[in-house]
Amino acid sequence: MLTVADSPESHHESALLALLNLAVKDEKNKINIVEAGALEPIIIFLQSPNLSLQECASAALLTLSASAVNKPFIGASGAIPFLVEILRHGSQQAKFDAVMALSNLSTHPDNLTIILETNPVSSIVNLLQFCKKSSKTAEKCTALIESLVGFDAGRTALTSEEGGVLAVIEVLENGSLQGREHAVGALLMMCQSDRCKYREPILREGVIPGLLELTVQGTPKSQTKAQTLLRLLRESPYPRSELQADTLENIVCNIISQIDGDDQSGKAKKMLAEMVQVSMEQSLRHLQQRALVCTPTDLPIASSTAEVSLK
């Protein structure tokens, strides 16, 4: 029985694990567990100084939040601020489960507003910076960021956080297919909301090589988003006469005219490969500056962005 009072913590953990076993891959059990009143003790366990109990509670909420029926009830229960607190101060495993639970909950509009009010962006970026960019955790972090930058407060928080935009771009370069789709979606949403404000912060982090690779190697959605973002990034708010003829923006313009057509032939791919090389050369100074403040494991491998498969 999942009760807080008069039970040793080992019994609480056992009860939470039993609920997990019942809920995994069983939609009806997920709903029944919430209807039976399990949320209140789970939220109390989230606040326990016992890290193991925190982890069990976070895992339980992650599993229960996978149900669309449960999402509004979990949001209304007051669980979200405590999940964000876990994201700030919990164990590594609890943080992983908390961010995935928050990502699940964010698909319900009312929950997204609550998440935004807890100011979670700094903690999300911190987790994203130190996890493997191709991991499920990075994918969920980026999905959550994509949802949050739909609001002005979310965009401001991301650009104000040191390394925030860069962390998203690193997922765009090295993430899973779904993670890269969320990353380009987040950057596109920012640029579409206010191109003059966000164009420079995005360009400054060396986004062009990853975007160009994504136009060929991404999912259909990410390819379309990458092409759209490239257009927004190439269009300067200043008159074209102020730009040199051989600027990166004009080169991007040329390659996009090829990608827009029906012909995805070897010629277009060859042009793209050449474009990536030019982009990497022009981004070299930025990448060298980045290397001065990052450890080697934090850096994207240059060859992975410079090479495009022509097969």
CSV table of N, CA, C and O in Angstrom, one decimal, residues 118-204:
chain,number,residue,atom,x,y,z
A,118,THR,N,8.0,27.8,-13.8
A,118,THR,CA,9.0,27.3,-12.9
A,118,THR,C,10.4,27.7,-13.3
A,118,THR,O,11.4,27.3,-12.6
A,119,ASN,N,10.6,28.4,-14.4
A,119,ASN,CA,11.9,28.8,-14.9
A,119,ASN,C,12.9,27.7,-15.0
A,119,ASN,O,14.0,27.6,-14.4
A,120,PRO,N,12.6,26.7,-15.8
A,120,PRO,CA,13.4,25.4,-15.9
A,120,PRO,C,14.5,25.5,-16.9
A,120,PRO,O,15.3,24.5,-16.9
A,121,VAL,N,14.6,26.5,-17.7
A,121,VAL,CA,15.5,26.5,-18.9
A,121,VAL,C,17.0,26.3,-18.5
A,121,VAL,O,17.7,25.5,-19.1
A,122,SER,N,17.4,27.0,-17.5
A,122,SER,CA,18.8,26.8,-17.0
A,122,SER,C,19.1,25.4,-16.7
A,122,SER,O,20.2,24.9,-17.0
A,123,SER,N,18.2,24.7,-15.9
A,123,SER,CA,18.5,23.3,-15.5
A,123,SER,C,18.4,22.4,-16.7
A,123,SER,O,19.2,21.4,-16.8
A,124,ILE,N,17.5,22.7,-17.7
A,124,ILE,CA,17.4,21.8,-18.9
A,124,ILE,C,18.7,21.9,-19.7
A,124,ILE,O,19.3,21.0,-20.1
A,125,VAL,N,19.2,23.2,-19.9
A,125,VAL,CA,20.4,23.4,-20.6
A,125,VAL,C,21.6,22.8,-19.9
A,125,VAL,O,22.5,22.1,-20.6
A,126,ASN,N,21.7,22.9,-18.6
A,126,ASN,CA,22.8,22.3,-17.9
A,126,ASN,C,22.8,20.7,-18.1
A,126,ASN,O,23.9,20.2,-18.3
A,127,LEU,N,21.6,20.1,-18.0
A,127,LEU,CA,21.6,18.7,-18.3
A,127,LEU,C,21.9,18.3,-19.7
A,127,LEU,O,22.7,17.4,-20.0
A,128,LEU,N,21.5,19.2,-20.6
A,128,LEU,CA,21.8,18.9,-22.1
A,128,LEU,C,23.2,19.1,-22.4
A,128,LEU,O,23.8,18.3,-23.2
A,129,GLN,N,23.9,20.0,-21.7
A,129,GLN,CA,25.3,20.2,-22.0
A,129,GLN,C,26.2,19.0,-21.6
A,129,GLN,O,27.2,18.8,-22.2
A,130,PHE,N,25.8,18.3,-20.6
A,130,PHE,CA,26.6,17.2,-20.1
A,130,PHE,C,26.2,15.8,-20.4
A,130,PHE,O,26.8,14.8,-20.0
A,131,CYS,N,25.1,15.7,-21.1
A,131,CYS,CA,24.6,14.3,-21.6
A,131,CYS,C,25.1,14.1,-23.0
A,131,CYS,O,25.4,15.0,-23.7
A,132,LYS,N,25.1,12.8,-23.4
A,132,LYS,CA,25.4,12.5,-24.8
A,132,LYS,C,24.4,13.1,-25.7
A,132,LYS,O,23.2,12.9,-25.5
A,133,LYS,N,24.8,13.7,-26.8
A,133,LYS,CA,23.9,14.5,-27.6
A,133,LYS,C,23.0,13.5,-28.4
A,133,LYS,O,21.9,14.0,-28.9
A,134,SER,N,23.4,12.3,-28.6
A,134,SER,CA,22.5,11.4,-29.3
A,134,SER,C,21.6,10.5,-28.4
A,134,SER,O,20.9,9.7,-28.9
A,135,SER,N,21.6,10.8,-27.1
A,135,SER,CA,20.9,10.1,-26.1
A,135,SER,C,19.4,10.4,-26.1
A,135,SER,O,19.0,11.5,-26.6
A,136,LYS,N,18.6,9.6,-25.5
A,136,LYS,CA,17.2,9.9,-25.3
A,136,LYS,C,17.0,11.1,-24.4
A,136,LYS,O,16.0,11.9,-24.6
A,137,THR,N,17.9,11.2,-23.4
A,137,THR,CA,17.8,12.4,-22.5
A,137,THR,C,17.9,13.7,-23.3
A,137,THR,O,17.2,14.6,-23.1
A,138,ALA,N,18.9,13.7,-24.2
A,138,ALA,CA,19.2,14.9,-25.0
A,138,ALA,C,18.0,15.2,-25.9
A,138,ALA,O,17.5,16.4,-26.1
A,139,GLU,N,17.4,14.1,-26.4
A,139,GLU,CA,16.2,14.2,-27.3
A,139,GLU,C,15.0,14.9,-26.6
A,139,GLU,O,14.4,15.8,-27.1
A,140,LYS,N,14.8,14.4,-25.3
A,140,LYS,CA,13.7,15.0,-24.5
A,140,LYS,C,14.0,16.4,-24.0
A,140,LYS,O,13.1,17.2,-24.0
A,141,CYS,N,15.3,16.7,-23.7
A,141,CYS,CA,15.6,18.0,-23.3
A,141,CYS,C,15.3,19.0,-24.5
A,141,CYS,O,14.8,20.1,-24.3
A,142,THR,N,15.7,18.6,-25.7
A,142,THR,CA,15.5,19.5,-26.8
A,142,THR,C,14.1,19.6,-27.2
A,142,THR,O,13.6,20.7,-27.6
A,143,ALA,N,13.3,18.5,-27.1
A,143,ALA,CA,11.9,18.6,-27.3
A,143,ALA,C,11.2,19.6,-26.3
A,143,ALA,O,10.3,20.4,-26.7
A,144,LEU,N,11.6,19.5,-25.1
A,144,LEU,CA,11.1,20.5,-24.1
A,144,LEU,C,11.5,21.9,-24.4
A,144,LEU,O,10.7,22.8,-24.3
A,145,ILE,N,12.7,22.1,-24.8
A,145,ILE,CA,13.2,23.4,-25.2
A,145,ILE,C,12.3,23.9,-26.4
A,145,ILE,O,11.9,25.1,-26.5
A,146,GLU,N,12.1,23.0,-27.4
A,146,GLU,CA,11.3,23.4,-28.6
A,146,GLU,C,9.9,23.9,-28.1
A,146,GLU,O,9.4,24.9,-28.7
A,147,SER,N,9.3,23.3,-27.2
A,147,SER,CA,8.0,23.7,-26.7
A,147,SER,C,8.1,25.0,-26.0
A,147,SER,O,7.3,25.9,-26.1
A,148,LEU,N,9.1,25.2,-25.1
A,148,LEU,CA,9.3,26.4,-24.3
A,148,LEU,C,9.6,27.7,-25.1
A,148,LEU,O,9.2,28.8,-24.8
A,149,VAL,N,10.3,27.5,-26.2
A,149,VAL,CA,10.7,28.7,-27.0
A,149,VAL,C,9.5,29.2,-27.9
A,149,VAL,O,9.6,30.2,-28.6
A,150,GLY,N,8.4,28.5,-27.8
A,150,GLY,CA,7.2,29.1,-28.4
A,150,GLY,C,6.7,30.3,-27.6
A,150,GLY,O,5.8,31.0,-28.1
A,151,PHE,N,7.3,30.5,-26.4
A,151,PHE,CA,6.9,31.7,-25.6
A,151,PHE,C,8.1,32.6,-25.5
A,151,PHE,O,9.2,32.2,-25.5
A,152,ASP,N,7.8,33.9,-25.5
A,152,ASP,CA,8.9,34.9,-25.4
A,152,ASP,C,9.8,34.7,-24.2
A,152,ASP,O,11.0,34.8,-24.3
A,153,ALA,N,9.2,34.3,-23.0
A,153,ALA,CA,10.0,34.1,-21.8
A,153,ALA,C,10.9,32.9,-22.0
A,153,ALA,O,12.1,32.9,-21.6
A,154,GLY,N,10.5,31.9,-22.8
A,154,GLY,CA,11.3,30.7,-23.0
A,154,GLY,C,12.5,31.1,-24.0
A,154,GLY,O,13.6,30.7,-23.7
A,155,ARG,N,12.2,31.9,-25.0
A,155,ARG,CA,13.3,32.3,-25.9
A,155,ARG,C,14.3,33.2,-25.2
A,155,ARG,O,15.5,33.1,-25.4
A,156,THR,N,13.8,34.1,-24.4
A,156,THR,CA,14.7,35.0,-23.6
A,156,THR,C,15.6,34.2,-22.7
A,156,THR,O,16.8,34.4,-22.5
A,157,ALA,N,15.0,33.2,-22.0
A,157,ALA,CA,15.7,32.4,-21.0
A,157,ALA,C,16.8,31.6,-21.8
A,157,ALA,O,17.9,31.5,-21.2
A,158,LEU,N,16.5,31.0,-22.9
A,158,LEU,CA,17.5,30.2,-23.6
A,158,LEU,C,18.7,31.1,-24.1
A,158,LEU,O,19.8,30.7,-23.9
A,159,THR,N,18.4,32.2,-24.7
A,159,THR,CA,19.5,33.1,-25.2
A,159,THR,C,20.3,33.8,-24.1
A,159,THR,O,21.4,34.1,-24.2
A,160,SER,N,19.6,33.9,-22.9
A,160,SER,CA,20.3,34.5,-21.7
A,160,SER,C,21.2,33.5,-21.0
A,160,SER,O,22.1,33.9,-20.3
A,161,GLU,N,20.9,32.2,-21.2
A,161,GLU,CA,21.7,31.2,-20.6
A,161,GLU,C,23.0,30.9,-21.3
A,161,GLU,O,23.0,30.6,-22.5
A,162,GLU,N,24.1,31.0,-20.7
A,162,GLU,CA,25.4,30.8,-21.3
A,162,GLU,C,25.5,29.4,-21.9
A,162,GLU,O,25.3,28.4,-21.2
A,163,GLY,N,25.7,29.3,-23.2
A,163,GLY,CA,25.8,28.1,-23.9
A,163,GLY,C,24.5,27.4,-24.2
A,163,GLY,O,24.4,26.3,-24.7
A,164,GLY,N,23.4,28.2,-24.0
A,164,GLY,CA,22.1,27.6,-24.3
A,164,GLY,C,21.8,27.3,-25.7
A,164,GLY,O,21.5,26.2,-26.1
A,165,VAL,N,22.0,28.3,-26.6
A,165,VAL,CA,21.8,28.1,-28.0
A,165,VAL,C,22.8,27.1,-28.6
A,165,VAL,O,22.5,26.3,-29.4
A,166,LEU,N,24.1,27.2,-28.1
A,166,LEU,CA,25.1,26.3,-28.5
A,166,LEU,C,24.7,24.8,-28.2
A,166,LEU,O,24.9,23.9,-29.0
A,167,ALA,N,24.2,24.6,-27.0
A,167,ALA,CA,23.8,23.2,-26.7
A,167,ALA,C,22.7,22.7,-27.6
A,167,ALA,O,22.8,21.5,-28.0
A,168,VAL,N,21.8,23.5,-28.1
A,168,VAL,CA,20.8,23.1,-29.0
A,168,VAL,C,21.4,22.8,-30.4
A,168,VAL,O,21.1,21.8,-31.0
A,169,ILE,N,22.4,23.6,-30.8
A,169,ILE,CA,23.1,23.4,-32.1
A,169,ILE,C,23.9,22.1,-32.0
A,169,ILE,O,24.0,21.4,-33.0
A,170,GLU,N,24.5,21.8,-30.9
A,170,GLU,CA,25.2,20.5,-30.8
A,170,GLU,C,24.3,19.3,-31.0
A,170,GLU,O,24.8,18.3,-31.5
A,171,VAL,N,23.1,19.4,-30.5
A,171,VAL,CA,22.1,18.3,-30.8
A,171,VAL,C,21.8,18.3,-32.3
A,171,VAL,O,21.7,17.2,-32.9
A,172,LEU,N,21.6,19.5,-32.9
A,172,LEU,CA,21.4,19.5,-34.3
A,172,LEU,C,22.5,18.9,-35.1
A,172,LEU,O,22.2,18.2,-36.1
A,173,GLU,N,23.7,19.0,-34.6
A,173,GLU,CA,24.9,18.4,-35.3
A,173,GLU,C,25.0,16.9,-35.0
A,173,GLU,O,25.3,16.1,-35.9
A,174,ASN,N,24.8,16.5,-33.8
A,174,ASN,CA,25.2,15.2,-33.4
A,174,ASN,C,24.1,14.3,-32.7
A,174,ASN,O,24.4,13.3,-32.2
A,175,GLY,N,22.9,14.9,-32.7
A,175,GLY,CA,21.8,14.2,-32.0
A,175,GLY,C,21.2,13.0,-32.8
A,175,GLY,O,21.6,12.8,-34.0
A,176,SER,N,20.2,12.4,-32.2
A,176,SER,CA,19.4,11.4,-32.9
A,176,SER,C,18.6,12.1,-34.0
A,176,SER,O,18.5,13.3,-34.0
A,177,LEU,N,18.0,11.3,-34.9
A,177,LEU,CA,17.2,11.9,-35.9
A,177,LEU,C,16.1,12.8,-35.3
A,177,LEU,O,15.8,13.9,-35.8
A,178,GLN,N,15.4,12.2,-34.3
A,178,GLN,CA,14.3,13.0,-33.6
A,178,GLN,C,14.9,14.2,-32.9
A,178,GLN,O,14.3,15.2,-32.9
A,179,GLY,N,16.0,14.0,-32.2
A,179,GLY,CA,16.6,15.1,-31.5
A,179,GLY,C,17.0,16.2,-32.4
A,179,GLY,O,16.8,17.4,-32.1
A,180,ARG,N,17.5,15.9,-33.6
A,180,ARG,CA,17.9,16.9,-34.5
A,180,ARG,C,16.7,17.7,-35.0
A,180,ARG,O,16.7,18.9,-35.3
A,181,GLU,N,15.6,16.9,-35.2
A,181,GLU,CA,14.3,17.6,-35.6
A,181,GLU,C,13.8,18.6,-34.6
A,181,GLU,O,13.4,19.7,-35.0
A,182,HIS,N,13.9,18.2,-33.3
A,182,HIS,CA,13.5,19.1,-32.3
A,182,HIS,C,14.4,20.3,-32.2
A,182,HIS,O,14.0,21.5,-32.0
A,183,ALA,N,15.7,20.1,-32.4
A,183,ALA,CA,16.7,21.2,-32.3
A,183,ALA,C,16.5,22.2,-33.4
A,183,ALA,O,16.4,23.4,-33.2
A,184,VAL,N,16.3,21.7,-34.7
A,184,VAL,CA,16.1,22.7,-35.8
A,184,VAL,C,14.7,23.4,-35.6
A,184,VAL,O,14.6,24.6,-35.9
A,185,GLY,N,13.8,22.6,-35.1
A,185,GLY,CA,12.4,23.2,-34.8
A,185,GLY,C,12.5,24.4,-33.8
A,185,GLY,O,11.8,25.4,-34.0
A,186,ALA,N,13.3,24.2,-32.7
A,186,ALA,CA,13.5,25.2,-31.7
A,186,ALA,C,14.1,26.5,-32.3
A,186,ALA,O,13.7,27.6,-32.1
A,187,LEU,N,15.2,26.3,-33.1
A,187,LEU,CA,15.9,27.4,-33.7
A,187,LEU,C,15.0,28.1,-34.7
A,187,LEU,O,15.0,29.4,-34.8
A,188,LEU,N,14.3,27.4,-35.5
A,188,LEU,CA,13.4,28.0,-36.5
A,188,LEU,C,12.3,28.8,-35.8
A,188,LEU,O,12.0,29.9,-36.2
A,189,MET,N,11.7,28.3,-34.7
A,189,MET,CA,10.7,29.0,-34.0
A,189,MET,C,11.2,30.3,-33.5
A,189,MET,O,10.5,31.3,-33.5
A,190,MET,N,12.4,30.3,-33.0
A,190,MET,CA,13.0,31.5,-32.5
A,190,MET,C,13.2,32.5,-33.6
A,190,MET,O,12.9,33.7,-33.4
A,191,CYS,N,13.7,32.1,-34.7
A,191,CYS,CA,14.0,33.0,-35.8
A,191,CYS,C,12.7,33.5,-36.4
A,191,CYS,O,12.7,34.7,-36.8
A,192,GLN,N,11.7,32.7,-36.5
A,192,GLN,CA,10.5,33.1,-37.1
A,192,GLN,C,9.8,34.1,-36.1
A,192,GLN,O,9.0,35.0,-36.6
A,193,SER,N,10.0,34.0,-34.8
A,193,SER,CA,9.3,34.9,-33.9
A,193,SER,C,9.9,36.3,-34.0
A,193,SER,O,9.2,37.3,-33.9
A,194,ASP,N,11.2,36.4,-34.2
A,194,ASP,CA,11.9,37.7,-34.3
A,194,ASP,C,13.2,37.5,-34.9
A,194,ASP,O,14.2,37.3,-34.3
A,195,ARG,N,13.2,37.6,-36.3
A,195,ARG,CA,14.5,37.3,-37.0
A,195,ARG,C,15.6,38.2,-36.6
A,195,ARG,O,16.8,37.8,-36.5
A,196,CYS,N,15.3,39.5,-36.5
A,196,CYS,CA,16.3,40.5,-36.2
A,196,CYS,C,17.0,40.2,-34.9
A,196,CYS,O,18.2,40.5,-34.7
A,197,LYS,N,16.2,39.8,-33.9
A,197,LYS,CA,16.7,39.5,-32.6
A,197,LYS,C,17.5,38.3,-32.4
A,197,LYS,O,18.5,38.2,-31.7
A,198,TYR,N,17.1,37.2,-33.1
A,198,TYR,CA,17.7,35.9,-32.9
A,198,TYR,C,18.6,35.4,-34.0
A,198,TYR,O,19.3,34.4,-33.8
A,199,ARG,N,18.6,36.1,-35.1
A,199,ARG,CA,19.4,35.6,-36.2
A,199,ARG,C,20.9,35.6,-35.8
A,199,ARG,O,21.6,34.6,-36.1
A,200,GLU,N,21.4,36.7,-35.3
A,200,GLU,CA,22.8,36.8,-34.9
A,200,GLU,C,23.2,35.8,-33.8
A,200,GLU,O,24.2,35.1,-34.0
A,201,PRO,N,22.5,35.6,-32.7
A,201,PRO,CA,22.9,34.7,-31.7
A,201,PRO,C,22.9,33.2,-32.3
A,201,PRO,O,23.8,32.5,-31.8
A,202,ILE,N,22.1,32.9,-33.2
A,202,ILE,CA,22.1,31.6,-33.8
A,202,ILE,C,23.3,31.4,-34.7
A,202,ILE,O,24.0,30.4,-34.7
A,203,LEU,N,23.5,32.4,-35.6
A,203,LEU,CA,24.7,32.4,-36.5
A,203,LEU,C,26.0,32.3,-35.8
A,203,LEU,O,26.9,31.7,-36.2
A,204,ARG,N,26.1,33.1,-34.7
A,204,ARG,CA,27.3,33.2,-33.9
A,204,ARG,C,27.8,31.9,-33.4
A,204,ARG,O,29.0,31.7,-33.2
